[in-house]
CSV table of C-alpha atoms and ligand atoms in Angstrom, one decimal:
chain,number,residue,atom,x,y,z
W,1,MET,CA,106.6,104.7,59.6
W,2,GLN,CA,107.4,107.3,61.7
W,3,ASP,CA,107.2,106.3,65.5
W,4,HIS,CA,103.8,107.5,66.8
W,5,LEU,CA,100.8,107.9,69.1
W,6,THR,CA,97.3,108.0,68.4
W,7,LYS,CA,94.3,108.6,70.7
W,8,ALA,CA,90.8,108.2,69.2
W,9,THR,CA,88.1,108.1,71.5
W,10,ILE,CA,84.0,106.7,71.6
W,11,PRO,CA,81.3,108.5,74.1
W,12,GLY,CA,82.7,106.8,77.6
W,13,MET,CA,86.2,105.6,76.2
W,14,ARG,CA,89.0,106.4,74.9
W,15,ALA,CA,92.2,104.6,73.4
W,16,PHE,CA,95.3,105.1,72.7
W,17,ALA,CA,97.9,102.9,69.8
W,18,ALA,CA,101.6,103.8,69.6
W,19,VAL,CA,104.2,102.5,66.9
W,20,THR,CA,107.5,102.2,68.4
W,21,THR,CA,109.5,100.0,66.4
W,22,HIS,CA,112.5,102.6,65.1
W,23,LEU,CA,112.6,104.1,68.9
W,24,THR,CA,112.7,100.5,70.5
W,25,GLU,CA,115.6,99.5,67.7
W,26,MET,CA,117.7,102.3,68.7
W,27,ALA,CA,117.2,101.0,72.4
W,28,ARG,CA,118.4,97.9,71.3
W,29,LYS,CA,121.5,98.7,69.6
W,30,ARG,CA,122.6,101.7,71.9
W,31,HIS,CA,122.1,98.8,74.6
W,32,ASN,CA,123.6,96.0,73.1
W,33,CYS,CA,120.2,93.9,73.9
W,34,LEU,CA,120.0,90.1,73.2
W,35,PRO,CA,116.1,89.4,72.7
W,36,ILE,CA,114.1,89.5,75.7
W,37,ALA,CA,116.0,92.7,77.1
W,38,THR,CA,114.8,94.4,73.6
W,39,ALA,CA,111.7,92.9,73.8
W,40,ALA,CA,111.4,93.9,78.1
W,41,LEU,CA,112.6,97.1,77.3
W,42,GLY,CA,110.9,98.0,74.1
W,43,ARG,CA,107.6,96.9,76.3
W,44,THR,CA,108.1,98.9,79.5
W,45,MET,CA,109.4,101.9,77.1
W,46,THR,CA,105.9,101.6,74.5
W,47,GLY,CA,104.0,100.8,78.4
W,48,SER,CA,105.2,104.4,80.0
W,49,LEU,CA,104.8,106.4,76.8
W,50,LEU,CA,101.0,104.9,76.4
W,51,LEU,CA,100.4,105.8,80.2
W,52,ALA,CA,102.2,109.4,79.5
W,53,ALA,CA,99.9,109.8,76.4
W,54,ASN,CA,97.4,110.4,79.8
W,55,LEU,CA,99.4,114.2,81.3
W,56,LYS,CA,100.1,117.0,79.6
W,57,ASN,CA,102.6,117.8,77.6
W,58,ASP,CA,105.5,119.0,79.7
W,59,GLU,CA,104.1,116.1,82.4
W,60,GLY,CA,106.1,112.2,82.4
W,61,ILE,CA,106.4,109.4,83.9
W,62,THR,CA,109.4,106.9,85.6
W,63,ILE,CA,108.1,103.2,84.7
W,64,ARG,CA,110.8,100.9,87.2
W,65,VAL,CA,110.5,97.0,87.2
W,66,GLN,CA,112.2,95.7,89.7
W,67,GLY,CA,112.1,91.6,89.8
W,68,ASN,CA,114.5,89.0,90.6
W,69,GLY,CA,115.2,87.3,87.5
W,70,PRO,CA,118.5,87.5,85.6
W,71,LEU,CA,117.3,90.8,83.4
W,72,GLY,CA,117.7,92.7,86.9
W,73,LYS,CA,115.8,96.0,87.0
W,74,ILE,CA,114.2,98.0,83.9
W,75,VAL,CA,113.5,101.9,84.3
W,76,THR,CA,111.7,103.9,81.5
W,77,ASP,CA,111.1,108.0,81.4
W,78,ALA,CA,108.3,108.9,78.9
W,79,GLY,CA,107.3,112.7,78.7
W,80,ALA,CA,103.9,113.3,77.1
W,81,ASN,CA,105.4,115.0,74.0
W,82,GLY,CA,106.4,111.8,72.9
W,83,SER,CA,110.1,111.4,74.2
W,84,VAL,CA,111.1,108.2,75.9
W,85,ARG,CA,114.7,106.9,77.0
W,86,GLY,CA,115.2,103.6,78.8
W,87,TYR,CA,117.6,100.9,80.1
W,88,VAL,CA,117.7,97.4,81.5
W,89,GLU,CA,119.8,96.2,84.1
W,90,ASN,CA,121.3,93.3,82.3
W,91,PRO,CA,120.6,93.6,78.4
W,92,ARG,CA,122.4,90.4,77.7
W,93,VAL,CA,120.7,87.9,79.6
W,94,ASP,CA,119.4,84.7,77.2
W,95,LEU,CA,116.3,81.9,78.1
W,96,PRO,CA,115.5,79.6,76.0
W,97,LEU,CA,112.0,80.0,73.9
W,98,LYS,CA,108.8,79.3,76.0
W,99,ASN,CA,105.4,78.5,73.9
W,100,ASN,CA,107.6,79.5,71.1
W,101,LYS,CA,107.6,83.0,72.5
W,102,LEU,CA,110.6,85.0,74.1
W,103,ASN,CA,110.4,84.8,78.2
W,104,VAL,CA,110.1,87.6,79.7
W,105,GLY,CA,108.1,86.8,82.7
W,106,GLU,CA,111.1,84.7,83.8
W,107,ALA,CA,113.4,87.2,82.5
W,108,VAL,CA,111.7,89.7,85.0
W,109,GLY,CA,110.6,87.4,87.9
W,110,GLN,CA,108.5,88.1,90.3
W,111,GLY,CA,108.6,91.3,92.4
W,112,THR,CA,107.5,94.8,92.2
W,113,LEU,CA,106.4,97.7,89.5
W,114,TYR,CA,107.0,101.2,90.3
W,115,VAL,CA,104.8,103.9,88.9
W,116,THR,CA,106.6,108.0,89.0
W,117,ARG,CA,104.5,110.6,87.8
W,118,PHE,CA,106.1,114.1,87.8
W,119,THR,CA,103.2,117.1,87.7
W,120,GLY,CA,106.3,120.2,87.9
W,121,LEU,CA,103.6,121.7,90.3
W,122,LYS,CA,103.2,119.0,92.8
W,123,ASP,CA,106.2,116.3,94.4
W,124,PRO,CA,106.0,113.7,92.2
W,125,PHE,CA,103.5,110.4,92.9
W,126,THR,CA,104.8,106.9,93.4
W,127,GLY,CA,102.4,104.3,93.4
W,128,SER,CA,103.1,100.2,93.3
W,129,VAL,CA,101.7,97.0,92.8
W,130,GLU,CA,103.1,93.3,92.6
W,131,LEU,CA,104.0,91.9,89.5
W,132,VAL,CA,101.5,90.0,88.1
W,133,SER,CA,103.2,87.7,85.3
W,134,GLY,CA,106.4,89.4,84.4
W,135,GLU,CA,105.1,90.4,80.9
W,136,ILE,CA,104.9,93.9,81.6
W,137,ALA,CA,101.4,94.3,79.7
W,138,GLU,CA,99.6,92.6,82.3
W,139,ASP,CA,101.2,94.6,85.4
W,140,LEU,CA,100.7,97.7,84.4
W,141,THR,CA,96.9,96.5,83.3
W,142,HIS,CA,97.0,95.8,87.5
W,143,TYR,CA,98.5,99.4,88.4
W,144,LEU,CA,95.9,100.6,86.9
W,145,ALA,CA,93.0,99.2,88.1
W,146,ALA,CA,94.8,99.3,91.3
W,147,SER,CA,96.4,102.2,91.6
W,148,GLU,CA,94.3,104.7,89.1
W,149,GLN,CA,91.1,102.6,89.3
W,150,THR,CA,90.6,103.0,85.8
W,151,PRO,CA,89.3,100.3,84.3
W,152,SER,CA,92.7,99.4,81.1
W,153,LEU,CA,92.8,96.9,79.2
W,154,LEU,CA,97.3,97.0,78.1
W,155,ALA,CA,98.2,95.5,75.2
W,156,LEU,CA,102.0,95.5,73.8
W,157,GLY,CA,104.3,93.7,72.1
W,158,VAL,CA,107.7,93.4,70.4
W,159,LEU,CA,109.3,91.5,67.5
W,160,VAL,CA,112.3,90.6,67.0
W,161,ASN,CA,114.5,88.9,64.0
W,162,THR,CA,116.8,86.0,63.7
W,163,ASP,CA,119.5,89.1,63.1
W,164,LEU,CA,118.4,90.1,66.3
W,165,SER,CA,116.7,93.7,65.0
W,166,VAL,CA,113.4,95.0,65.6
W,167,ILE,CA,111.0,93.8,63.2
W,168,ALA,CA,107.9,95.4,64.9
W,169,ALA,CA,107.0,97.3,68.4
W,170,GLY,CA,104.0,98.8,69.4
W,171,GLY,CA,101.1,98.8,71.9
W,172,LEU,CA,97.0,99.7,72.7
W,173,MET,CA,96.1,101.1,76.0
W,174,LEU,CA,92.3,100.9,76.2
W,175,GLN,CA,90.2,102.9,78.9
W,176,ALA,CA,86.8,103.1,80.0
W,177,LEU,CA,85.9,106.5,81.0
W,178,PRO,CA,83.2,107.0,84.5
W,179,GLY,CA,79.6,106.1,83.1
W,180,ALA,CA,80.8,104.0,80.6
W,181,GLN,CA,78.1,101.8,79.1
W,182,GLU,CA,78.5,98.4,80.1
W,183,GLU,CA,77.2,96.9,76.3
W,184,VAL,CA,79.6,99.3,74.5
W,185,ILE,CA,83.1,98.2,77.2
W,186,THR,CA,82.6,94.2,76.2
W,187,ALA,CA,81.4,94.8,72.3
W,188,VAL,CA,84.9,97.1,72.1
W,189,GLU,CA,86.7,94.0,73.7
W,190,GLU,CA,85.1,91.4,71.8
W,191,ASN,CA,86.7,93.9,69.0
W,192,VAL,CA,90.0,93.8,70.8
W,193,TYR,CA,90.0,90.4,71.1
W,194,ARG,CA,89.3,89.4,67.4
W,195,LEU,CA,92.5,91.6,66.7
W,196,PRO,CA,95.8,89.7,65.9
W,197,SER,CA,99.3,90.8,68.4
W,198,ILE,CA,100.1,93.9,68.2
W,199,SER,CA,103.5,93.3,66.9
W,200,GLN,CA,102.2,91.4,64.3
W,201,MET,CA,99.6,94.6,62.6
W,202,PHE,CA,102.5,96.4,62.5
W,203,ALA,CA,104.9,94.7,61.2
W,204,GLU,CA,102.0,94.0,58.2
W,205,GLY,CA,102.4,98.0,57.9
W,206,LYS,CA,99.0,98.9,60.2
W,207,THR,CA,99.0,102.4,61.4
W,208,PRO,CA,97.8,103.3,64.5
W,209,ALA,CA,94.6,104.8,63.3
W,210,ASP,CA,94.2,101.6,61.7
W,211,ILE,CA,94.2,99.2,65.0
W,212,LEU,CA,92.1,102.1,66.9
W,213,ALA,CA,89.1,101.9,63.6
W,214,GLY,CA,89.9,98.1,64.5
W,215,VAL,CA,89.2,98.2,68.5
W,216,PHE,CA,86.1,100.8,68.2
W,217,GLU,CA,84.6,98.9,64.6
W,218,GLY,CA,80.9,99.4,64.6
W,219,PHE,CA,81.2,102.8,66.2
W,220,PRO,CA,81.7,106.3,65.8
W,221,LEU,CA,84.9,107.2,66.8
W,222,SER,CA,86.9,110.5,67.0
W,223,LEU,CA,90.8,110.1,65.7
W,224,HIS,CA,92.5,113.5,68.2
W,225,GLU,CA,96.0,114.5,67.5
W,226,GLN,CA,98.5,112.1,67.0
W,227,THR,CA,102.1,112.5,68.3
W,228,GLU,CA,105.7,111.5,67.1
W,229,LEU,CA,107.7,109.5,69.3
W,230,SER,CA,111.6,109.6,69.9
W,231,PHE,CA,114.0,107.8,71.9
W,232,ARG,CA,115.6,111.2,74.1
W,233,CYS,CA,117.7,111.4,76.0
W,234,GLN,CA,118.6,114.3,78.6
W,235,CYS,CA,122.8,113.7,79.6
W,236,SER,CA,124.4,116.5,78.1
W,237,ARG,CA,128.2,116.9,79.7
W,238,GLN,CA,127.5,119.6,81.5
W,239,LYS,CA,124.5,117.7,83.7
W,240,VAL,CA,127.9,114.9,83.7
W,241,GLU,CA,130.3,117.4,85.2
W,242,ARG,CA,128.1,118.6,87.7
W,243,VAL,CA,128.3,114.8,89.2
W,244,LEU,CA,131.5,114.9,88.7
W,245,ILE,CA,131.2,118.2,90.7
W,246,SER,CA,128.9,116.4,93.5
W,247,LEU,CA,131.5,113.7,94.0
W,248,GLY,CA,133.4,116.3,96.1
W,249,ARG,CA,137.2,117.2,95.9
W,250,ASP,CA,138.8,113.8,97.1
W,251,GLU,CA,136.7,111.2,95.0
W,252,LEU,CA,138.3,113.6,91.8
W,253,ASN,CA,141.8,113.2,93.0
W,254,ASP,CA,141.5,109.6,93.2
W,255,MET,CA,140.2,109.9,88.9
W,256,ILE,CA,143.4,112.8,88.2
W,257,LYS,CA,145.8,110.0,89.6
W,258,GLU,CA,144.5,107.6,87.2
W,259,GLY,CA,145.2,110.4,84.7
W,260,GLN,CA,142.1,110.0,82.7
W,261,ALA,CA,137.6,109.1,83.4
W,262,GLU,CA,135.2,107.7,81.6
W,263,LEU,CA,131.4,108.0,82.0
W,264,THR,CA,128.4,106.6,81.0
W,265,CYS,CA,124.9,107.6,80.9
W,266,HIS,CA,122.6,104.6,82.2
W,267,PHE,CA,119.6,105.6,79.9
W,268,CYS,CA,121.2,106.1,76.9
W,269,ALA,CA,124.5,104.3,76.8
W,270,ASP,CA,126.3,107.4,75.8
W,271,THR,CA,129.8,108.1,77.0
W,272,TYR,CA,131.6,111.2,78.1
W,273,ASN,CA,135.7,111.1,78.6
W,274,PHE,CA,137.4,113.6,80.8
W,275,THR,CA,141.2,113.9,80.6
W,276,ARG,CA,143.1,114.6,83.3
W,277,GLU,CA,143.4,118.3,82.8
W,278,GLU,CA,139.7,118.3,82.5
W,279,LEU,CA,139.0,116.2,85.3
W,280,GLN,CA,141.2,119.1,87.7
W,281,GLU,CA,139.4,121.7,86.5
W,282,ILE,CA,136.3,120.1,87.9
W,283,ARG,CA,138.4,119.9,91.0
W,284,ASP,CA,138.7,123.6,91.2
W,285,LYS,CA,135.1,123.5,90.7
W,286,ALA,CA,134.4,121.6,93.7
W,287,LEU,CA,136.7,122.9,95.8
W,288,ASP,CA,135.3,126.9,95.0
W,289,ALA,CA,132.0,124.9,95.8
W,290,ASP,CA,133.1,123.4,99.4
W,291,GLU,CA,134.2,126.3,100.1
W,292,THR,CA,131.2,128.5,99.7
W,293,GLU,CA,129.5,125.8,101.8
W,294,ARG,CA,131.6,125.9,104.1
W,295,ASN,CA,131.7,130.1,104.4
W,296,GLU,CA,127.8,129.9,104.3
W,297,LYS,CA,127.7,127.2,107.3
Q,1,ZN,ZN1,121.8,109.9,78.3
């Protein structure tokens, strides 16, 4: 099953379900994650895709989980178009299981969750809340209640195999709209609590549409268009060159003395190599840029 997100509505409520198995596996391989990091990163990437699903097509969300646990910070970017990328600072963290589950909460620790919305028009807006448990879904639910005043329920799950690969990953976000009837909310919440865990359902081969049918069981639901999801980074050699130019002449001269440079993108772990000759060309561009700046002053 290709990773995708489906939206369903009933009067007064909406829900999004996303299967993210392949993109979580892609992130795990790129960052060489151990299971706790795979779970933490997979949950955060899925959460950002669910939050981005409420935005317009060219808009996006950045989530930064800044905890004091051994994983360090987790950063993910997602677009309403279904693209996502992300990294965790220390992907090789390993902790004993807690109640037979990956102890993501302890690996994340205490700290703050930041959510930034990029709308393209206005300045980006960042909201933040203290982490509740570090388990991500609970923290994002708390964020939505506190910052966006949308009563929401989030479930996120990543199931990891003994060979470290991802068996299934995905998430569900349920939101009550203004004017929703109390008894409808209660009935839908009871449906949700009866469902198995989200990663279990995807591992059994259920689709997001199947899960949404279970969430809104007993109600006539409308299914909306689905969005394909994938791990995609926006980095390029050209962008890395611009970063090098911005470092300035002195730093570039140091790199030239070393003979070469290798730069790695945080988000996708792609590496970009530059030879001495290429670095010299970039330094000459930096020289030009410096001079232009001086002439402008
Ligand atoms: Zn990248």
